[in-house]
Coordinates of C-alpha atoms and ligand atoms in Angstrom, one line a residue:
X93 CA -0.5 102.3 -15.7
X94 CA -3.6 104.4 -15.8
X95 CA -6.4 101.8 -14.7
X96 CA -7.9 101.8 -12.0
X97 CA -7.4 100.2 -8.7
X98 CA -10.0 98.2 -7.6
X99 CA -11.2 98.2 -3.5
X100 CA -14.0 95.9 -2.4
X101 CA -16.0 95.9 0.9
X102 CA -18.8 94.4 2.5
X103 CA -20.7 97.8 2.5
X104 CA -19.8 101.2 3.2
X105 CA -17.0 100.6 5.7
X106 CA -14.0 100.5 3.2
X107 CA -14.9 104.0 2.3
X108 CA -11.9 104.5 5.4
X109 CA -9.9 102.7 3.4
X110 CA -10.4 104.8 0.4
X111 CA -9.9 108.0 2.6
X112 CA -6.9 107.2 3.5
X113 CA -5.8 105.6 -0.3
X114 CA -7.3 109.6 -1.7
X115 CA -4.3 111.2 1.1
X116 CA -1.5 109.0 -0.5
X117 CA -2.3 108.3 -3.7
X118 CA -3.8 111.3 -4.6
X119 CA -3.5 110.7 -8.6
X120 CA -4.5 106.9 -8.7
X121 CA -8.3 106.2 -9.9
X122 CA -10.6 104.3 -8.0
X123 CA -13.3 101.7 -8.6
X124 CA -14.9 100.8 -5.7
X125 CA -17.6 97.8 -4.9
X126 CA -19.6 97.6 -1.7
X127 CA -21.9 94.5 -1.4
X128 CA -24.0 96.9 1.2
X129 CA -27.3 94.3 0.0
X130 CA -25.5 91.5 2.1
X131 CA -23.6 93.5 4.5
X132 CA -22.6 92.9 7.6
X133 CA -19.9 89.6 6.5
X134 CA -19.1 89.4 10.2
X135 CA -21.4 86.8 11.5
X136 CA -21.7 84.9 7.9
X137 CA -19.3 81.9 7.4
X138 CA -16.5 81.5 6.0
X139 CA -17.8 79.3 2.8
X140 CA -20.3 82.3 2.4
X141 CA -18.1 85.6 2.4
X142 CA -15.6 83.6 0.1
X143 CA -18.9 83.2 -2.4
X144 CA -19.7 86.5 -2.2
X145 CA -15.9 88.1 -2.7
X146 CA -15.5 85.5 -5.9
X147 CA -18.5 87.3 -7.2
X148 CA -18.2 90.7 -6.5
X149 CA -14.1 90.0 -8.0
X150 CA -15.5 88.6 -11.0
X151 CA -17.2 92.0 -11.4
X152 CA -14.3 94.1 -10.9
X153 CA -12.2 91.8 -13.3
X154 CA -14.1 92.9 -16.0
X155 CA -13.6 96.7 -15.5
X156 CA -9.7 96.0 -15.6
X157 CA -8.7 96.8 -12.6
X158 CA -4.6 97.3 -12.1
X159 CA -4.5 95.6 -8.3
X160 CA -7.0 95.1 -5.5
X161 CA -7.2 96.2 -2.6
X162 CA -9.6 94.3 0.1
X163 CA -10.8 97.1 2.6
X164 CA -12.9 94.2 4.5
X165 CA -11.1 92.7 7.2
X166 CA -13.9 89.7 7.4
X167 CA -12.8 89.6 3.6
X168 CA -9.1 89.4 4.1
X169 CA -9.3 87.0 6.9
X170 CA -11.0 84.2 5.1
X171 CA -10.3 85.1 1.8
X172 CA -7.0 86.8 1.4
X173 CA -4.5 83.6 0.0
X174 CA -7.1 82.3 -2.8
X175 CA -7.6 85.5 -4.1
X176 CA -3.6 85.9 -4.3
X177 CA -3.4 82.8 -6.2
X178 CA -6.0 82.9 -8.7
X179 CA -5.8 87.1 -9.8
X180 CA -3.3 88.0 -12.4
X181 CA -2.9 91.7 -10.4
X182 CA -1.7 92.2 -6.9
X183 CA -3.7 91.5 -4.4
X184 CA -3.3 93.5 -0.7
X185 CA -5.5 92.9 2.6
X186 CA -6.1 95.1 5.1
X187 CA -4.8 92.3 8.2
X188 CA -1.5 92.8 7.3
X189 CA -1.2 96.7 7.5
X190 CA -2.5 96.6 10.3
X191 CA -0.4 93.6 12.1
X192 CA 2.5 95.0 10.8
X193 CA 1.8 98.6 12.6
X194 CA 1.2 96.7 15.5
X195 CA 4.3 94.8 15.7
X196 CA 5.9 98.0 15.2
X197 CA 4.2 100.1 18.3
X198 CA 4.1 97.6 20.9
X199 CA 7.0 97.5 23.4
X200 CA 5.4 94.4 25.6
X201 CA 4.5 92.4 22.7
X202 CA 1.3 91.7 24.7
X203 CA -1.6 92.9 21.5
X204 CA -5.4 93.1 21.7
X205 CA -7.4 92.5 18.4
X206 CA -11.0 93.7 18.4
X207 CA -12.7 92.5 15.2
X208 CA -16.0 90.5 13.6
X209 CA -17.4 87.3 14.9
X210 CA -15.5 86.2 11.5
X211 CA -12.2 87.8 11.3
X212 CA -11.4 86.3 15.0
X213 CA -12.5 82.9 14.3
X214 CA -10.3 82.8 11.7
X215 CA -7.3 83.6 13.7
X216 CA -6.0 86.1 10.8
X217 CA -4.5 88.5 12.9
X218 CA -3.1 85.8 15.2
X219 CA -1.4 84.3 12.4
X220 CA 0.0 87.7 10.9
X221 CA 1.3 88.2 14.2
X222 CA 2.5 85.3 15.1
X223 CA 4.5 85.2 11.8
X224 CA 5.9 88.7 12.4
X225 CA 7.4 88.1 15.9
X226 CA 6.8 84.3 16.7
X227 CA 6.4 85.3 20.7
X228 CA 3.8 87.5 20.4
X229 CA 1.2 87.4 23.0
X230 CA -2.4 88.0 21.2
X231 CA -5.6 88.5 22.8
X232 CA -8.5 88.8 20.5
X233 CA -12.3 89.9 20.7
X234 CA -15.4 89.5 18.4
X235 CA -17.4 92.6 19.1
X236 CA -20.4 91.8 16.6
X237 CA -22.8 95.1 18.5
X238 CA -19.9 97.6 17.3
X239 CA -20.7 97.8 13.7
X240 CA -24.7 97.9 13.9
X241 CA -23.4 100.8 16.6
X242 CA -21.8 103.0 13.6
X243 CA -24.4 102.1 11.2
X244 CA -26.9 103.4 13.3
X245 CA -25.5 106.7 13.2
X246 CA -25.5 107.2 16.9
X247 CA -22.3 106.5 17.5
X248 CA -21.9 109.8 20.1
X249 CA -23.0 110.1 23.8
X250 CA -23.7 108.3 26.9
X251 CA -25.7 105.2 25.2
X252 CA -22.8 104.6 22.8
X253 CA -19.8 104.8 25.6
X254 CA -21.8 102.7 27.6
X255 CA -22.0 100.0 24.6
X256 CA -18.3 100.2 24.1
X257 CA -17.2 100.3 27.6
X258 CA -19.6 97.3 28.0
X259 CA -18.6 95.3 24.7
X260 CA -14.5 95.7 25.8
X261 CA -15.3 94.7 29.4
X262 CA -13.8 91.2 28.8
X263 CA -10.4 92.6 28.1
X264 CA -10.7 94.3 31.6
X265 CA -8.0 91.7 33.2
X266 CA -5.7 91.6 29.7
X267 CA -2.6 92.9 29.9
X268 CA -1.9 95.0 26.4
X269 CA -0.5 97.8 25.2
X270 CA -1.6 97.6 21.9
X271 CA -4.7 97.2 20.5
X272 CA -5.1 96.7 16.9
X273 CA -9.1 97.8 15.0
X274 CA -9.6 94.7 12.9
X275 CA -12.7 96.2 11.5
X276 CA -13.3 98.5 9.1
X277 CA -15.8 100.4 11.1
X278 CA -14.3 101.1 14.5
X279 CA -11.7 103.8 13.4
X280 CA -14.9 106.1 13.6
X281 CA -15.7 105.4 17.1
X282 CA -12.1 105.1 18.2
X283 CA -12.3 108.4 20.7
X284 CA -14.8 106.0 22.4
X285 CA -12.7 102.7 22.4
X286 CA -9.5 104.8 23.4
X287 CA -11.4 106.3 26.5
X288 CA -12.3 102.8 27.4
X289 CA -8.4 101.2 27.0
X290 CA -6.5 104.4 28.1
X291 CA -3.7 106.4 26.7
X292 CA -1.1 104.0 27.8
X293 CA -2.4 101.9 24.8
X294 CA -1.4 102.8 21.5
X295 CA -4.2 101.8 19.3
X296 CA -3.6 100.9 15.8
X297 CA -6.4 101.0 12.6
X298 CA -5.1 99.2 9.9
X299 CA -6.7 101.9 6.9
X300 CA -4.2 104.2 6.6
X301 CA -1.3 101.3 6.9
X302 CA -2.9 99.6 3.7
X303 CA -2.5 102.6 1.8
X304 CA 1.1 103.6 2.8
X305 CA 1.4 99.5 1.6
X306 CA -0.4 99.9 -1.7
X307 CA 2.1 102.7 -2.4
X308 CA 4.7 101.0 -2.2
X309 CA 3.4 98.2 -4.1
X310 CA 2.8 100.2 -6.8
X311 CA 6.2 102.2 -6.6
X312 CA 7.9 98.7 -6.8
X313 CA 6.1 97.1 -9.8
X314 CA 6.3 100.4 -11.9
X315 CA 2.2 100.4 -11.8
X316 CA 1.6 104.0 -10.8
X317 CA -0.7 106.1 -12.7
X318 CA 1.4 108.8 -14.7
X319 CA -1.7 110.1 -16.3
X320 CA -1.8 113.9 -16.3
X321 CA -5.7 114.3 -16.2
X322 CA -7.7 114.0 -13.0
X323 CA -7.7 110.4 -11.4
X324 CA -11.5 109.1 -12.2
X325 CA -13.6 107.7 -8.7
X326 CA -16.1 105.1 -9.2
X327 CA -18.6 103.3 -7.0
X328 CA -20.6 100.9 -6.8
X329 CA -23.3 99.2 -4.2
X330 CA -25.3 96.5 -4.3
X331 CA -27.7 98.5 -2.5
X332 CA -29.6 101.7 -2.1
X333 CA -27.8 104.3 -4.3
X334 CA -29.0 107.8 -2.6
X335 CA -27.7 106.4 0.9
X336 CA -24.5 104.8 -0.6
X337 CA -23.9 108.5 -1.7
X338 CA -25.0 110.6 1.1
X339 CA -22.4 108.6 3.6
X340 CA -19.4 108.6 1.0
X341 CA -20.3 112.3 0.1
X342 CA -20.0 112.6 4.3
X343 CA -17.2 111.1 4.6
X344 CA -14.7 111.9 1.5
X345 CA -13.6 114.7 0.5
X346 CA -15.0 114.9 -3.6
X347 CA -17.1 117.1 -5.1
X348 CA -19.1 114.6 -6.8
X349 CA -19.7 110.9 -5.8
X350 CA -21.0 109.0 -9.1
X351 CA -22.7 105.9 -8.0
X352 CA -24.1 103.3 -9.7
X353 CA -25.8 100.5 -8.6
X354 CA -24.9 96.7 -9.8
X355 CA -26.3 93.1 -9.6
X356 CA -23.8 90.5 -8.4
Ligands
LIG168 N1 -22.0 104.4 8.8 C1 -21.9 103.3 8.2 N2 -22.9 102.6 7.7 C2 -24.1 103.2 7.7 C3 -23.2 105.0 8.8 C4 -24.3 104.4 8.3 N3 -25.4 105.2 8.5 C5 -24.9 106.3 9.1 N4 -23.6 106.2 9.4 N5 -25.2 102.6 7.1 O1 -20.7 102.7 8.1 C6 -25.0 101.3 6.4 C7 -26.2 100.5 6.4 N6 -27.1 100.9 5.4 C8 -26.5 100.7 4.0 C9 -27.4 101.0 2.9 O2 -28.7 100.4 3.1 C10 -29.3 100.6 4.3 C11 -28.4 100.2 5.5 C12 -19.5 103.4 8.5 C13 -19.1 104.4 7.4 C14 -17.7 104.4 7.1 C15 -17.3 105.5 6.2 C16 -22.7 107.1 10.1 C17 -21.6 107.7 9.2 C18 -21.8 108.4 8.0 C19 -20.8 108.9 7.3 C20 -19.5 108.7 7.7 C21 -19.2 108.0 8.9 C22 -20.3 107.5 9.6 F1 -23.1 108.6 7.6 F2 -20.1 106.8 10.7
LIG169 N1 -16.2 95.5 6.7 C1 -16.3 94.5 7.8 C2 -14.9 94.3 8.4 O1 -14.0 95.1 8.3 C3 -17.3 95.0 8.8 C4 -18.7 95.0 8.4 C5 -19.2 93.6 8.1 O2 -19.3 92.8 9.1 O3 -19.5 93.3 7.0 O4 -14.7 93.3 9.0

């Protein structure tokens, strides 16, 4: 099957998704859609981030995409089960990636979640947990300053350990050790937040987990790309093209990042 897969995000973020999806499925195409216009989802509600996915899905639909991927964990949280019921392709979150690496690393079964204002209201992770290994302890944390951190680019030095150390203070008296980064954006500053926890805790980002998953997916439904010719990369943003490209051309490893911009 030579279409593409499809990968949607609230901005940028995903683009650590896609990273990881370029180091395992090196010949699948991509068709990415960032809703960076509306981003951050973490402190919008639930009704509102399930609006905005069913229109930015509508969009992909149309292109043809193969399967979806949702990069966004404030996506997956709240919007995960109707997407699975109404697409004809498979769907695949980023929540359960990452619970399942968790499950697999902790010895204590005692498991910190750091995520959006949304993602941990909606008790996601608990749940994927919970239904993994039904005595799982879970502590989880909204840290709403960490992605306006990233996004301001000065995620290195004093002022951003400080932030960190200061944001993960509540989990000071928690016994974990495992600590799972429900958020797109914190792999990039996850030096800083394993400083903070200490290297007794195994800390766990779900992006590379979600493409080891959407391998096998596609091993098992016989949906891999068999197309000699170079896998094609798309992307599109709701917002600014020039910056959509100068972070992706940062941050992946392509010669070329065609962008286009779209309405939703
Ligand atoms: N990282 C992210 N978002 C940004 C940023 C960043 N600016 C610098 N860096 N901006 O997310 C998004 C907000 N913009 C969007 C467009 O309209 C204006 C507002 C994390 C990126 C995940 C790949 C720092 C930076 C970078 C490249 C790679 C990594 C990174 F530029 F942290
Ligand atoms: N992509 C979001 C997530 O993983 C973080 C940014 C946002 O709040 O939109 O939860």
């Amino acid at each position: 099957m030579n279409a593409p897969i499809g990968v949607i995000d609230s901005g940028v973020g995903g683009l650590t998704v896609v990273k990881e999806m370029l180091r395992y499925l090196p010949n699948e195409s991509i068709t990415y859609l960032g809703d960076t216009a509306r981003c951050p989802y973490g402190p919008r509600s639930k009704e509102q981030v399930i609006q905005f996915t069913w229109q930015i899905v509508d969009q992909l639909e149309k292109m043809n995409i193969k399967m979806l991927v949702i990069a966004c964990n404030t996506i997956t949280a709240v919007a995960l089960d109707g997407l699975q019921k109404r697409c004809k392709f498979p769907v695949v979150g980023v929540i359960n990636a990452g619970a399942q690496a968790a499950i697999k690393a902790t010895k204590t079964h005692d498991i910190a979640v750091i995520a959006t204002q949304g993602t941990v209201k909606s008790g996601a992770y608990e749940n994927a947990l919970y239904s993994l290994y039904s005595s799982s302890n879970v502590t989880s944390l909204a840290c709403p300053r960490l992605v306006p951190l990233v996004e301001s680019g000065e995620y290195e030095g004093k002022f951003a350990q400080n932030l960190v150390a200061e944001t993960l203070a509540p989990l000071k008296n928690t016994k974990f050790d495992t600590m799972i980064l429900g958020c797109t954006h914190y792999p990039i500053i996850q030096g800083l937040i394993e400083e903070v926890v200490g290297d007794q805790v195994h800390v766990v980002s779900s992006a590379e987990e979600t493409a080891k998953q959407v391998k096998e997916i596609l091993r098992f439904q016989h949906i891999a790309r068999t197309d000699k010719k170079p896998p094609e990369y798309l992307f599109y943003t709701t917002g600014s093209v020039p910056i959509f490209r100068s972070i992706a051309s940062n941050w992946l490893p392509l010669k070329e990042i065609n962008v286009k911009r779209i309405k939703l």
